[in-house]
Tab-separated table of C-alpha atoms (C1' of nucleotides) in Angstrom:
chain	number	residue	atom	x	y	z
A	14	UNK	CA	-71.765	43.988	-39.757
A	15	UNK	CA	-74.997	46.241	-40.918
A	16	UNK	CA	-73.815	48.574	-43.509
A	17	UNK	CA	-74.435	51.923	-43.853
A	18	UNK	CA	-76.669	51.836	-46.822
A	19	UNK	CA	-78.535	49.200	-45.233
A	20	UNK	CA	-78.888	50.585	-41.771
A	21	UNK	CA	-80.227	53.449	-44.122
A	22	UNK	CA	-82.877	52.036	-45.750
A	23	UNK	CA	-84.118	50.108	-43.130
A	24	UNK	CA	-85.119	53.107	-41.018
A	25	UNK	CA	-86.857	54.623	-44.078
A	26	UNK	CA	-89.160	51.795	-44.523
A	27	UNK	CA	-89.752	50.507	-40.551
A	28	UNK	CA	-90.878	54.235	-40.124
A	29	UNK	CA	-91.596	55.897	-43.399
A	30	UNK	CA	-93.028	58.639	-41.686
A	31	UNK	CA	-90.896	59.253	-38.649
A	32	UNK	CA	-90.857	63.436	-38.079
A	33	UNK	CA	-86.922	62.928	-37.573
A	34	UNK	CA	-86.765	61.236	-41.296
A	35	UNK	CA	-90.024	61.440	-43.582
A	36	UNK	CA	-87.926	59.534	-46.524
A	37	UNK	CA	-85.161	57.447	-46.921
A	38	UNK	CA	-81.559	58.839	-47.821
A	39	UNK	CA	-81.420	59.367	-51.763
A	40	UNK	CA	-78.790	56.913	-53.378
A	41	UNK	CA	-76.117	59.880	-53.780
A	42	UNK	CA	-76.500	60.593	-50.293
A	43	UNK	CA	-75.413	57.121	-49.195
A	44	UNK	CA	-73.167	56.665	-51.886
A	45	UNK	CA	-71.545	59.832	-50.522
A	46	UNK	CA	-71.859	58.964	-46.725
A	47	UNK	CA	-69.674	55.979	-47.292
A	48	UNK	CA	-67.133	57.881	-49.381
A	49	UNK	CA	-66.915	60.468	-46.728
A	50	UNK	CA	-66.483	57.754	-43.952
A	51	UNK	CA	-63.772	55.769	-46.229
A	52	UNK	CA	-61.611	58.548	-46.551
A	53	UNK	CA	-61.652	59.778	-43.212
A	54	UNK	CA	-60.619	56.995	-42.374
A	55	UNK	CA	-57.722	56.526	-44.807
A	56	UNK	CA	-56.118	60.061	-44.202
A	57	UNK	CA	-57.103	59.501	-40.102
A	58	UNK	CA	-54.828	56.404	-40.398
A	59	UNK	CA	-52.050	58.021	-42.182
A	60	UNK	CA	-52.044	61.435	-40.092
A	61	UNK	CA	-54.507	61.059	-37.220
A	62	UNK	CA	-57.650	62.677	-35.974
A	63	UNK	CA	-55.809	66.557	-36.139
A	64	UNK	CA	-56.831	66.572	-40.446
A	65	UNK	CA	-58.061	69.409	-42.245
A	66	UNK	CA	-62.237	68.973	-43.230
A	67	UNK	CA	-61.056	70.125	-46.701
A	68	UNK	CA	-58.519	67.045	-47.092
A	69	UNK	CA	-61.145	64.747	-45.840
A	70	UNK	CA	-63.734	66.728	-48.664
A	71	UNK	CA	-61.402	65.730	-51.335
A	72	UNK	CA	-60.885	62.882	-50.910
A	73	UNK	CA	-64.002	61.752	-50.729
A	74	UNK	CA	-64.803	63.821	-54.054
A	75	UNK	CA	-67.350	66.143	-52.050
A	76	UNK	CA	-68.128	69.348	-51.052
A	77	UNK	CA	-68.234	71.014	-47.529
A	78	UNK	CA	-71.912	71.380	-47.169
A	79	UNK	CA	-72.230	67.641	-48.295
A	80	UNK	CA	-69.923	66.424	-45.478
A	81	UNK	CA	-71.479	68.907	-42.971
A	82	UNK	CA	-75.061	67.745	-43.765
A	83	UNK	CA	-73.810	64.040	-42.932
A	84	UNK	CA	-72.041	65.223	-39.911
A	85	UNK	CA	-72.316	68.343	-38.844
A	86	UNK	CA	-69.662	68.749	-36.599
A	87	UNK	CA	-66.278	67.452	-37.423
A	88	UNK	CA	-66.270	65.293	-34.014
A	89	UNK	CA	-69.311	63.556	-35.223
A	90	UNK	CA	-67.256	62.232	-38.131
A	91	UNK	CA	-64.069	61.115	-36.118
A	92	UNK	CA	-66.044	59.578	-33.500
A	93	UNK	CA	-67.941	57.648	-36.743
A	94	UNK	CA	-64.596	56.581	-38.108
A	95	UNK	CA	-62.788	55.684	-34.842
A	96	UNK	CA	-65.856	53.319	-33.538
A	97	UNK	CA	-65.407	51.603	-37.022
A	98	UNK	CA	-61.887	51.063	-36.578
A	99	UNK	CA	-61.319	50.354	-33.312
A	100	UNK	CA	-63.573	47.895	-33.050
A	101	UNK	CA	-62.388	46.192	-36.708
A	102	UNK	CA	-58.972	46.825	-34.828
A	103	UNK	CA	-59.705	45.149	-31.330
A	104	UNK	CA	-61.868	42.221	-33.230
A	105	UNK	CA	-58.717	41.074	-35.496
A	106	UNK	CA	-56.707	41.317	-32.112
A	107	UNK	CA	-59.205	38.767	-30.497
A	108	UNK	CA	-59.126	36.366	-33.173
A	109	UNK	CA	-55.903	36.041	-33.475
A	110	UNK	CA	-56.056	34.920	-29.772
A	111	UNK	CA	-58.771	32.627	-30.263
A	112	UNK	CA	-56.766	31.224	-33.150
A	113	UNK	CA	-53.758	30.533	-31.036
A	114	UNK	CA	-52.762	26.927	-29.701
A	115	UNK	CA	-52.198	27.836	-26.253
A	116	UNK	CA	-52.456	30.525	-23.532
A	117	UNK	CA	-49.244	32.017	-23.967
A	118	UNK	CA	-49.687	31.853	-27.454
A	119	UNK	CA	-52.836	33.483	-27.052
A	120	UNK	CA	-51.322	36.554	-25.689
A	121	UNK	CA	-48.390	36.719	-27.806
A	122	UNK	CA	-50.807	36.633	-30.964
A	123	UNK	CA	-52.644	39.100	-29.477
A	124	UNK	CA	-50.392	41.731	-28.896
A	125	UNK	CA	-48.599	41.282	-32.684
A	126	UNK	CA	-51.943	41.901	-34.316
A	127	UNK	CA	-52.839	44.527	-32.319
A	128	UNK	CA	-49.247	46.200	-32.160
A	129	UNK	CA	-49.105	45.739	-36.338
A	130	UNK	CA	-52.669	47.423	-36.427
A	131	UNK	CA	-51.088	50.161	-33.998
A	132	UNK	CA	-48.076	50.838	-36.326
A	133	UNK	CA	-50.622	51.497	-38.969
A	134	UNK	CA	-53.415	53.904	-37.642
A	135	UNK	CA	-52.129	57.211	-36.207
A	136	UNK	CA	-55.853	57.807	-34.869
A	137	UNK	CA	-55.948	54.465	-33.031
A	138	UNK	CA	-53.412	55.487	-31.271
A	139	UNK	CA	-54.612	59.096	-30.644
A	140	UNK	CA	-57.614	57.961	-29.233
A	141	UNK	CA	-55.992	55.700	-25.982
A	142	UNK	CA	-54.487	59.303	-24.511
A	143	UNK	CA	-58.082	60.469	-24.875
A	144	UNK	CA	-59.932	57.548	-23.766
A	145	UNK	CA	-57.742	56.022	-20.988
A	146	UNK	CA	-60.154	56.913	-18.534
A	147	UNK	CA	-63.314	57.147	-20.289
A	148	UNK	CA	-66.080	54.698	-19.448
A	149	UNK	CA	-67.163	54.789	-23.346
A	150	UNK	CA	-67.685	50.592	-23.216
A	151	UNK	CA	-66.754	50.973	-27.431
A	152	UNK	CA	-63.435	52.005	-26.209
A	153	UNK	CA	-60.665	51.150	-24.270
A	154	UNK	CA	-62.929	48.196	-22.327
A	155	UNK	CA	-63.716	46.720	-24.944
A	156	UNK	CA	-59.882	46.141	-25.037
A	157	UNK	CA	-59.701	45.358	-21.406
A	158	UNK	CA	-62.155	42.883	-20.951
A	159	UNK	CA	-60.273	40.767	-23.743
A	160	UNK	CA	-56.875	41.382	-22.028
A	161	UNK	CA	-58.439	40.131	-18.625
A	162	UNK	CA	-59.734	36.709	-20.644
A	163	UNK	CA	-56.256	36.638	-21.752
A	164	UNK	CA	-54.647	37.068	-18.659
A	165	UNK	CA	-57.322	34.894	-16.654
A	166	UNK	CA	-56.453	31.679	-19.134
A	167	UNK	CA	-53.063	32.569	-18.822
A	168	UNK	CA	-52.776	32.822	-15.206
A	169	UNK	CA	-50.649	29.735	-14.282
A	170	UNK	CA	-48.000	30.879	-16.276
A	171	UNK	CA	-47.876	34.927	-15.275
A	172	UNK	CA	-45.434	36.791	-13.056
A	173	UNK	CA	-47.363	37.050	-9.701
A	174	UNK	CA	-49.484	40.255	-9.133
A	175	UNK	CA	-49.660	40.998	-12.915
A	176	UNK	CA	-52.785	43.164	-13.690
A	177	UNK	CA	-55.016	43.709	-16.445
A	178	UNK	CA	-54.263	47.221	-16.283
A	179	UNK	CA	-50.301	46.424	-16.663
A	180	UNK	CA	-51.597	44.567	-19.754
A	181	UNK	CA	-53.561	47.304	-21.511
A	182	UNK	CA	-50.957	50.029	-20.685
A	183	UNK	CA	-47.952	47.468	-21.675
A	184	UNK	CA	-50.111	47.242	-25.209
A	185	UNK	CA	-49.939	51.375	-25.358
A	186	UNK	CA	-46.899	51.211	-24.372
A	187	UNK	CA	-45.684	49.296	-27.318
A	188	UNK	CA	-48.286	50.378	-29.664
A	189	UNK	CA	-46.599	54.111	-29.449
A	190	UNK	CA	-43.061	52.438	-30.346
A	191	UNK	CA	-44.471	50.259	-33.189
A	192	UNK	CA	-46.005	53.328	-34.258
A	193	UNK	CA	-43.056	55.443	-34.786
A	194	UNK	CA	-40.058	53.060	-35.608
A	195	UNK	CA	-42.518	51.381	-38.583
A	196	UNK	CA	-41.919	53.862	-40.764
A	197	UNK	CA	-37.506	53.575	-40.675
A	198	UNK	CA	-37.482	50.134	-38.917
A	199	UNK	CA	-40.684	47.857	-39.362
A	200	UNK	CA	-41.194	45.339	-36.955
A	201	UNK	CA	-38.414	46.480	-34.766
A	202	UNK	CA	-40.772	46.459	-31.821
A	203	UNK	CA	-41.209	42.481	-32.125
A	204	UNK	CA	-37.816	42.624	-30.216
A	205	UNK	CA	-39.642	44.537	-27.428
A	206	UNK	CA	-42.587	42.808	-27.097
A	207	UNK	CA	-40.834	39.494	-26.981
A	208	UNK	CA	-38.814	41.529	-23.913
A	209	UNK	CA	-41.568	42.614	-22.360
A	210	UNK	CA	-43.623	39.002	-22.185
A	211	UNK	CA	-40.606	37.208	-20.985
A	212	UNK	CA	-40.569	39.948	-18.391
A	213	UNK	CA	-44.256	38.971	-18.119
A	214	UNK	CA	-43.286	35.048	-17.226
A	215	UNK	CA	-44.114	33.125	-13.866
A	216	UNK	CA	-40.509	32.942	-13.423
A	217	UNK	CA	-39.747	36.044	-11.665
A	218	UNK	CA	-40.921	36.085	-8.254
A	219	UNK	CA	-39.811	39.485	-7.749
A	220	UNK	CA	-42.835	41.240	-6.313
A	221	UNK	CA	-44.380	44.459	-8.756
A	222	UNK	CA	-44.618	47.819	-7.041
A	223	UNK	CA	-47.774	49.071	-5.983
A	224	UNK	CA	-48.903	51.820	-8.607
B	24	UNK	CA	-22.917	75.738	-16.461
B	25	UNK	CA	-22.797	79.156	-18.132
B	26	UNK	CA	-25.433	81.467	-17.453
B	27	UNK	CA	-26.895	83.459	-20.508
B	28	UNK	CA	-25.981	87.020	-19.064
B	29	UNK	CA	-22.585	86.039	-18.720
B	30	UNK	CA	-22.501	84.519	-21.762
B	31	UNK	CA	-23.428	87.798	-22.999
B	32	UNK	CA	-21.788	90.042	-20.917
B	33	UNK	CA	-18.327	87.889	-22.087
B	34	UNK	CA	-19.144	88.233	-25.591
B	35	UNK	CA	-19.497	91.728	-25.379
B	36	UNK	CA	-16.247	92.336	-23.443
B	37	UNK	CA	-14.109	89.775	-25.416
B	38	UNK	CA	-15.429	91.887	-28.938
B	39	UNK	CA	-16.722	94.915	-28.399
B	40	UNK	CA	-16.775	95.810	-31.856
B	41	UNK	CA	-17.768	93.014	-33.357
B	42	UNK	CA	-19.851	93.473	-36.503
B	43	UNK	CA	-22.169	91.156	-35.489
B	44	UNK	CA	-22.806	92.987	-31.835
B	45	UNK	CA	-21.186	96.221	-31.355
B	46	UNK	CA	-22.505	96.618	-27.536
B	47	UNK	CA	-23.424	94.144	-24.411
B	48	UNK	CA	-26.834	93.731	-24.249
B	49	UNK	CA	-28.890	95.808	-21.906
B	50	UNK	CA	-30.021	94.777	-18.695
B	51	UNK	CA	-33.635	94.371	-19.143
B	52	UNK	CA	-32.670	92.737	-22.264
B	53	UNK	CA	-30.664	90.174	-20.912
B	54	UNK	CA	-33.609	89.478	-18.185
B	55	UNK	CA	-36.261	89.639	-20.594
B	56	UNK	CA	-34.445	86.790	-22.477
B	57	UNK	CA	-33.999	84.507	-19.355
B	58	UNK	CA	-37.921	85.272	-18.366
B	59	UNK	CA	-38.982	83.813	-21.498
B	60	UNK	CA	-36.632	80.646	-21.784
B	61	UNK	CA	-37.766	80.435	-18.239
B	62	UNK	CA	-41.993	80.855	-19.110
B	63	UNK	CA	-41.372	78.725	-22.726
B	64	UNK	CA	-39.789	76.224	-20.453
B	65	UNK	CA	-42.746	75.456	-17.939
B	66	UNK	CA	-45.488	76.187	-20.332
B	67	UNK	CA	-43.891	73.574	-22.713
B	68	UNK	CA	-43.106	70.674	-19.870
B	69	UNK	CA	-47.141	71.030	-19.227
B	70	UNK	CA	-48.742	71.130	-23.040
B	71	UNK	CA	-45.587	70.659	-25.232
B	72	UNK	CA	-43.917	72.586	-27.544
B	73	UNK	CA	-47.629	73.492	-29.821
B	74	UNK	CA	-47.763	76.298	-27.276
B	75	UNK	CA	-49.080	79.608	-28.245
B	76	UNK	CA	-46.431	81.707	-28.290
B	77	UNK	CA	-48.910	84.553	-26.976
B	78	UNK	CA	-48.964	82.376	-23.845
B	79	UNK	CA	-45.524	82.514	-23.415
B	80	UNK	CA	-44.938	86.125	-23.913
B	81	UNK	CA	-48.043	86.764	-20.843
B	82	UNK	CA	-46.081	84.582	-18.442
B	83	UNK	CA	-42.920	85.742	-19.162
B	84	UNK	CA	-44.408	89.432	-18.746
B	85	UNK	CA	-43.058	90.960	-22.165
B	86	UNK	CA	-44.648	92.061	-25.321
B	87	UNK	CA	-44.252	90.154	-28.816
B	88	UNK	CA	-41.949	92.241	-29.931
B	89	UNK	CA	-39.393	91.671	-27.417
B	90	UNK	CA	-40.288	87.809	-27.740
B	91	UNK	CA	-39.468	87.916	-31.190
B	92	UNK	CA	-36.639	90.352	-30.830
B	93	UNK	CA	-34.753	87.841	-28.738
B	94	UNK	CA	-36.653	84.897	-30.825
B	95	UNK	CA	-36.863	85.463	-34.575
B	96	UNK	CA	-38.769	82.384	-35.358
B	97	UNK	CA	-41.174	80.035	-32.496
B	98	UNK	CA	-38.741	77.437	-33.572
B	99	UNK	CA	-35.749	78.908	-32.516
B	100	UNK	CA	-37.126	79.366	-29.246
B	101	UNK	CA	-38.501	75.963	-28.761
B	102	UNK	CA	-34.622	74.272	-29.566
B	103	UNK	CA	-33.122	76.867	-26.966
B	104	UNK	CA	-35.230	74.843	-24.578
B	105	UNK	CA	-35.286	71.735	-25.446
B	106	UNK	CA	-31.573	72.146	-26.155
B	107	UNK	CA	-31.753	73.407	-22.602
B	108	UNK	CA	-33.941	70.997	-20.516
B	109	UNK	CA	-32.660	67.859	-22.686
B	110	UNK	CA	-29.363	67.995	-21.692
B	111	UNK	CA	-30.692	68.477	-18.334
B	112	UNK	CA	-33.073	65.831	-18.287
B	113	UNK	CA	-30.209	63.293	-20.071
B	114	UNK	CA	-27.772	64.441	-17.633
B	115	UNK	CA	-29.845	63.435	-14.661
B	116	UNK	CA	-30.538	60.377	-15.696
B	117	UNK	CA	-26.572	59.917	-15.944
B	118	UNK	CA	-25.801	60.641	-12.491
B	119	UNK	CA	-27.965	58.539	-11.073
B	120	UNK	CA	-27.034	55.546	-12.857
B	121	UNK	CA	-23.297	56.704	-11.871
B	122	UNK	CA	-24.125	56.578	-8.472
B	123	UNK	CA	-25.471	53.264	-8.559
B	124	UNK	CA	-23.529	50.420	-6.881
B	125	UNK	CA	-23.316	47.822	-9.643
B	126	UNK	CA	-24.067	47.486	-13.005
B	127	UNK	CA	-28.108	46.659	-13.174
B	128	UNK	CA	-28.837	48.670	-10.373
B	129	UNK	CA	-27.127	51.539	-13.266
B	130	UNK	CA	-29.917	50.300	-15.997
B	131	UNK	CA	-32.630	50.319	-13.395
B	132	UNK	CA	-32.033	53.806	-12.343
B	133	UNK	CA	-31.133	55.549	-15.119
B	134	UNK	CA	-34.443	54.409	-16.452
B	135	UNK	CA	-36.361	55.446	-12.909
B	136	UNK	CA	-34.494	58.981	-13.134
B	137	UNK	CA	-34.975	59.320	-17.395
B	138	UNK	CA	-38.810	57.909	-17.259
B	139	UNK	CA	-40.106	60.291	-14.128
B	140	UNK	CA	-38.107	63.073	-16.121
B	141	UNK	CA	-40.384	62.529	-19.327
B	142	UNK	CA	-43.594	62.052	-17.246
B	143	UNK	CA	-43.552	65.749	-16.256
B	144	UNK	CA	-42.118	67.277	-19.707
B	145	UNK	CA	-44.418	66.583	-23.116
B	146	UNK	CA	-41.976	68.970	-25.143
B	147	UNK	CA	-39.349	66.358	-24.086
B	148	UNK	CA	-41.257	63.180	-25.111
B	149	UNK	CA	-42.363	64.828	-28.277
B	150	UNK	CA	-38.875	65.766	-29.253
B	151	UNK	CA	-38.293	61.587	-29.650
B	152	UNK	CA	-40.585	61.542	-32.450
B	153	UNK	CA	-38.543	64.318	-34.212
B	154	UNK	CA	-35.152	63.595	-33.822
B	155	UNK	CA	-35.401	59.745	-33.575
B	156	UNK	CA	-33.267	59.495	-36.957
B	157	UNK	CA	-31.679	62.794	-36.136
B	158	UNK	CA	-28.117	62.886	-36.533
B	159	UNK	CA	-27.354	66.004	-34.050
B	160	UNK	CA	-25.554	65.061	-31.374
B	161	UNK	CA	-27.436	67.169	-28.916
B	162	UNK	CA	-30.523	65.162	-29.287
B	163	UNK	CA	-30.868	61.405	-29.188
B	164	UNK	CA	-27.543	60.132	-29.746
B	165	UNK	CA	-26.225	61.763	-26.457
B	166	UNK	CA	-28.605	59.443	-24.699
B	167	UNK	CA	-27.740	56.585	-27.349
B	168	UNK	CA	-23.969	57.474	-26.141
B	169	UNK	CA	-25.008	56.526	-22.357
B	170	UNK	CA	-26.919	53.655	-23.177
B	171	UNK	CA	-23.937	52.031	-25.045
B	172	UNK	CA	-22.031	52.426	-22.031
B	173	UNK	CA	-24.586	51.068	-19.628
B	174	UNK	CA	-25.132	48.114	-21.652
B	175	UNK	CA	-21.372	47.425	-21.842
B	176	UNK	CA	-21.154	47.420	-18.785
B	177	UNK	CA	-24.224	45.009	-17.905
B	178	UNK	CA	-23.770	42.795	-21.171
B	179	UNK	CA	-22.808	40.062	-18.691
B	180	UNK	CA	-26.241	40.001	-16.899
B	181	UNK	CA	-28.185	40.708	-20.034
B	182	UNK	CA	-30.078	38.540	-22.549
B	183	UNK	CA	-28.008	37.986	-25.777
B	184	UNK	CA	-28.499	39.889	-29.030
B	185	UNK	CA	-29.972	42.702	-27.133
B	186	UNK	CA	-28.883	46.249	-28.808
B	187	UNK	CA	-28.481	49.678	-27.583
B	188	UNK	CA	-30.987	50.451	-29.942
B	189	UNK	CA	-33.479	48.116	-28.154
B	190	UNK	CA	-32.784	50.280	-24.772
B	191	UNK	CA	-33.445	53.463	-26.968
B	192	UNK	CA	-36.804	52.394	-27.704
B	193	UNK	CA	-38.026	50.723	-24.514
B	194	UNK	CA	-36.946	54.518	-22.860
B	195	UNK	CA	-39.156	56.066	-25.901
B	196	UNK	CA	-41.650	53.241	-25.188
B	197	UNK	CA	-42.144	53.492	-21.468
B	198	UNK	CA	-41.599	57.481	-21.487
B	199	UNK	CA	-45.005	57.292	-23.251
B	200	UNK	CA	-46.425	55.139	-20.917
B	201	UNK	CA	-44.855	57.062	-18.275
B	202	UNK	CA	-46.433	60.037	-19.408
B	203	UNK	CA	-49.853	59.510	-19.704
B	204	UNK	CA	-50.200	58.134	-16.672
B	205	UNK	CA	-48.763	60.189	-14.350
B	206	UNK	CA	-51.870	62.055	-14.090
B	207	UNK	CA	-54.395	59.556	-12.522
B	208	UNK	CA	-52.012	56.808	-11.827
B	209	UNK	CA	-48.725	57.881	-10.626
B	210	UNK	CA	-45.650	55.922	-10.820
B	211	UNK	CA	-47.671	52.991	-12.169
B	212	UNK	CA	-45.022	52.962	-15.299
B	213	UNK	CA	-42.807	51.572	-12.375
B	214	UNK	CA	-44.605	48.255	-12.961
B	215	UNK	CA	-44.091	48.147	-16.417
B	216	UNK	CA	-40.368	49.242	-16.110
B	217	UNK	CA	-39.412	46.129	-13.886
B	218	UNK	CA	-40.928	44.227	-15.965
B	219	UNK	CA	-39.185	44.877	-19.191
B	220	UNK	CA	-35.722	44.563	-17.144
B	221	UNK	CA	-36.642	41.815	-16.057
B	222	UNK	CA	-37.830	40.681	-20.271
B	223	UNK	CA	-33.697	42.324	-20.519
B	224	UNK	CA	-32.181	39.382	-18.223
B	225	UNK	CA	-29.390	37.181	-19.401
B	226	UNK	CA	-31.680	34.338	-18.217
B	227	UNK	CA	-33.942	34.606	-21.294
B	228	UNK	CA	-31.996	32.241	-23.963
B	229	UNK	CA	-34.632	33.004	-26.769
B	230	UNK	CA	-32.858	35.122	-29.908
B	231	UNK	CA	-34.664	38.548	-30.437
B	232	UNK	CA	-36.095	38.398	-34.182
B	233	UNK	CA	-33.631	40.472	-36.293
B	234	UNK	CA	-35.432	44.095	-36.967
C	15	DC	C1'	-92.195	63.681	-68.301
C	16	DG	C1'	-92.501	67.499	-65.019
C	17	DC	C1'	-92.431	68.976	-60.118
C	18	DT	C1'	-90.377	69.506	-55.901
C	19	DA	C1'	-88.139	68.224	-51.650
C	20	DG	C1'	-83.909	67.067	-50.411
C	21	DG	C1'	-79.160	67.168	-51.402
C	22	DC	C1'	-74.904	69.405	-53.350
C	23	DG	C1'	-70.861	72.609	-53.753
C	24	DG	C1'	-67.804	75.965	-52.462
C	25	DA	C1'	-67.257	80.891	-51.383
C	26	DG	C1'	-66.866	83.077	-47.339
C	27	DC	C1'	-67.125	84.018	-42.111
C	28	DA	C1'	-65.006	83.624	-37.482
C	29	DC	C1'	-61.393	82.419	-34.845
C	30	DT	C1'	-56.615	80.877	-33.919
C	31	DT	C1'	-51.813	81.468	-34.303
C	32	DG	C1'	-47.176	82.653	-36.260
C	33	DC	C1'	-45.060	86.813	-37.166
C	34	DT	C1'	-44.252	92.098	-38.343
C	35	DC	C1'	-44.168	97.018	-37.835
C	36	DC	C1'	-43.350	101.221	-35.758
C	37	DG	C1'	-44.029	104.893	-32.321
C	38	DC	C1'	-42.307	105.244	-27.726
C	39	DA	C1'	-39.338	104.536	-23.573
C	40	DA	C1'	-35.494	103.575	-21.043
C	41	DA	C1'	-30.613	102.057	-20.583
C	42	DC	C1'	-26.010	103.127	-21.520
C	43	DT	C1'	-22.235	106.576	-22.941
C	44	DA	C1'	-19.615	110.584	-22.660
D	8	DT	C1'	-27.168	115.234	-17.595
D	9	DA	C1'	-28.082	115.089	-22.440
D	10	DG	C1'	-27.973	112.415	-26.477
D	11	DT	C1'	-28.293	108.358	-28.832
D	12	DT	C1'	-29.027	103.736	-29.539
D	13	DT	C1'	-31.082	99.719	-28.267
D	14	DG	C1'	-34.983	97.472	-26.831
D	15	DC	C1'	-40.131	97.337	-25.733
D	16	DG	C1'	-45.169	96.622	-26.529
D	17	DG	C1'	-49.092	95.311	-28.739
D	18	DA	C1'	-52.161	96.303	-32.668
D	19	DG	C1'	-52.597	94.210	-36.766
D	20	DC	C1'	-51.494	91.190	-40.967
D	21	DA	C1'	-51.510	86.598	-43.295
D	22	DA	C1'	-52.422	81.892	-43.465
D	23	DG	C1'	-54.804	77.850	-41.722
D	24	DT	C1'	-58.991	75.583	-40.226
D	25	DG	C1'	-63.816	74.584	-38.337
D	26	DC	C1'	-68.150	75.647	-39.903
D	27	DT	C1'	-72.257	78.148	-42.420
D	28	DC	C1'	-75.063	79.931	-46.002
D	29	DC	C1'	-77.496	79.886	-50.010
D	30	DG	C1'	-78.273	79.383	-54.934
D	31	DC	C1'	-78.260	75.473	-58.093
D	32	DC	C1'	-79.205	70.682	-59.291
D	33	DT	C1'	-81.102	66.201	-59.466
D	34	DA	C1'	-83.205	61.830	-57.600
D	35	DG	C1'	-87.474	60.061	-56.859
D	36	DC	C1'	-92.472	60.401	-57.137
D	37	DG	C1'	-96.850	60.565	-59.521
DNA sequence: CGCTAGGCGGAGCACTTGCTCCGCAAACTA
DNA sequence: TAGTTTGCGGAGCAAGTGCTCCGCCTAGCG
């Protein structure tokens, strides 16, 4: 991944004289980009997207105008932090699957990493009632082309007429319980998910409704 | 069920001297109340209970004052409700699984009845989230209460080690689903719900990791 | 080292939202 | 019907939050 600071400095010296950017970023304002972005996205874990600027400000030991210079409306900054993490998010989900022994395994792997990331980012979770129909492609199908590899390798051994769509809002579905029982009673929803995929199995025959 | 004037009209005739109300409320007052129970009520099924409260006082046609007359604090209001439409919603559910001819059938449509229920009230699904460790017995442990008995009476047919607890959450779990998606995709929770009955089947041998 | 453009900080504005206050009106009593 | 008490309405207050403005400062250049 390109880092900020990088990303920064590149642009100031492949077009030095660019009327959007004459110069490149001065070291505090990098250094401070990157503190701003970090603790967004700590406090956007812990309490979701619905934060007070001023928390975010001192956190990242700045002031307003510093954070509104970087991004100068507070969507700006939440969209920055939630295409970060979502996509760190979705990428650990997809390794674990590609880490797995076998198809099943595959999707069982998948849904505990993504479920434990779920329990753990309020914002994450946020952001699938917002973006459950949105055609973003750094969003939700990101997720669902992964699910539909997942579901295509595990084919043989899935409940007739089982969607890729069931899959993704199964994984919301679950992702809202891990979120709230992790607090009182971590990994309680491992009980449900291993519910859910049995339900998932090619041994039921019993046809799915039509949605 | 009692209706609020009589409640207050029997209050009022069973002490009229009370010290705490000396007189039966007045007419209007008594159908100012029930107007804005009645306006909190919708507005807070559509957008949950982070409503206004100005919006509730222009459907309900009365001023603030009388709002908060009836109302000291936002909060009171919002528990009259969901006081109100819980028990409702919970006591729906019930029937239908009474109704039902045999014991799965009760699961399966208690969860149909509870699950449409949340789709079409956010106050309801948000009121999870609070009380899920709540000890009053209005909230979550009525529904824990009907649970227990479904599950008795289904433990034959269900997969071992599974808790009334679990059933709690898969309701929380799906309600979610449920609710999000009963927008653009009607009834497509149905898909989901079979399948984690089906996850809930005595058939599965495989022990549910402790919590 | 000195200059200056670019960056910094935070007081303060605008708007939202929970809640209060008080002059006025209408419902009940006798 | 007249008097009184209860209730009504909505302007306005206080606190929270997104965002701006502008004087000061310093990093980077020559």
């Amino acid at each position: 991944m390109l880092r900020v600071s990088e990303y920064a400095r590149r642009m100031a010296v492949a077009e030095p004289h660019t009327p959007a950017r004459r110069r490149a970023l001065r070291a505090d304002a990098i250094r401070n980009r990157e503190a701003i972005v970090e603790a967004a996205a700590e406090v956007m874990a812990e309490q979701g997207a619905a934060v007070d600027v001023r928390e975010i400000a001192r956190r990242s030991g700045v002031g307003m105008g510093t954070l509104y210079r970087h991004f100068p409306k507070k969507e700006d900054l939440v969209r920055t932090v939630l295409d970060q993490d979502f996509s760190r998010w979705a990428e650990a989900a997809r390794q674990a699957a590609i880490e797995a022994e076998d198809p099943w395994a595959a999707l069982t792997d998948f849904y505990r990493q993504a479920l434990s990331g779920c329990a753990r980012h309020r914002a994450i979770m946020e952001s699938f009632a917002l973006t459950w129909t949105d055609p973003d492609p750094t969003g939700i199908p990101q997720l669902r082309a992964v699910l539909e590899e997942l579901r295509a390798r595990a084919a043989e051994l899935l409940r007739p007429g089982v969607t890729t769509e069931d899959l993704v809002l199964l994984l919301i579905s679950l992702g809202y319980a891990a979120q709230f029982t992790d607090e009182c009673r971590p990994h309680m929803w491992n009980r449900l998910l291993l519910i859910s995929l049995d339900g998932l199995r090619a041994e039921h025959r019993e046809p799915l409704p039509e949605s």
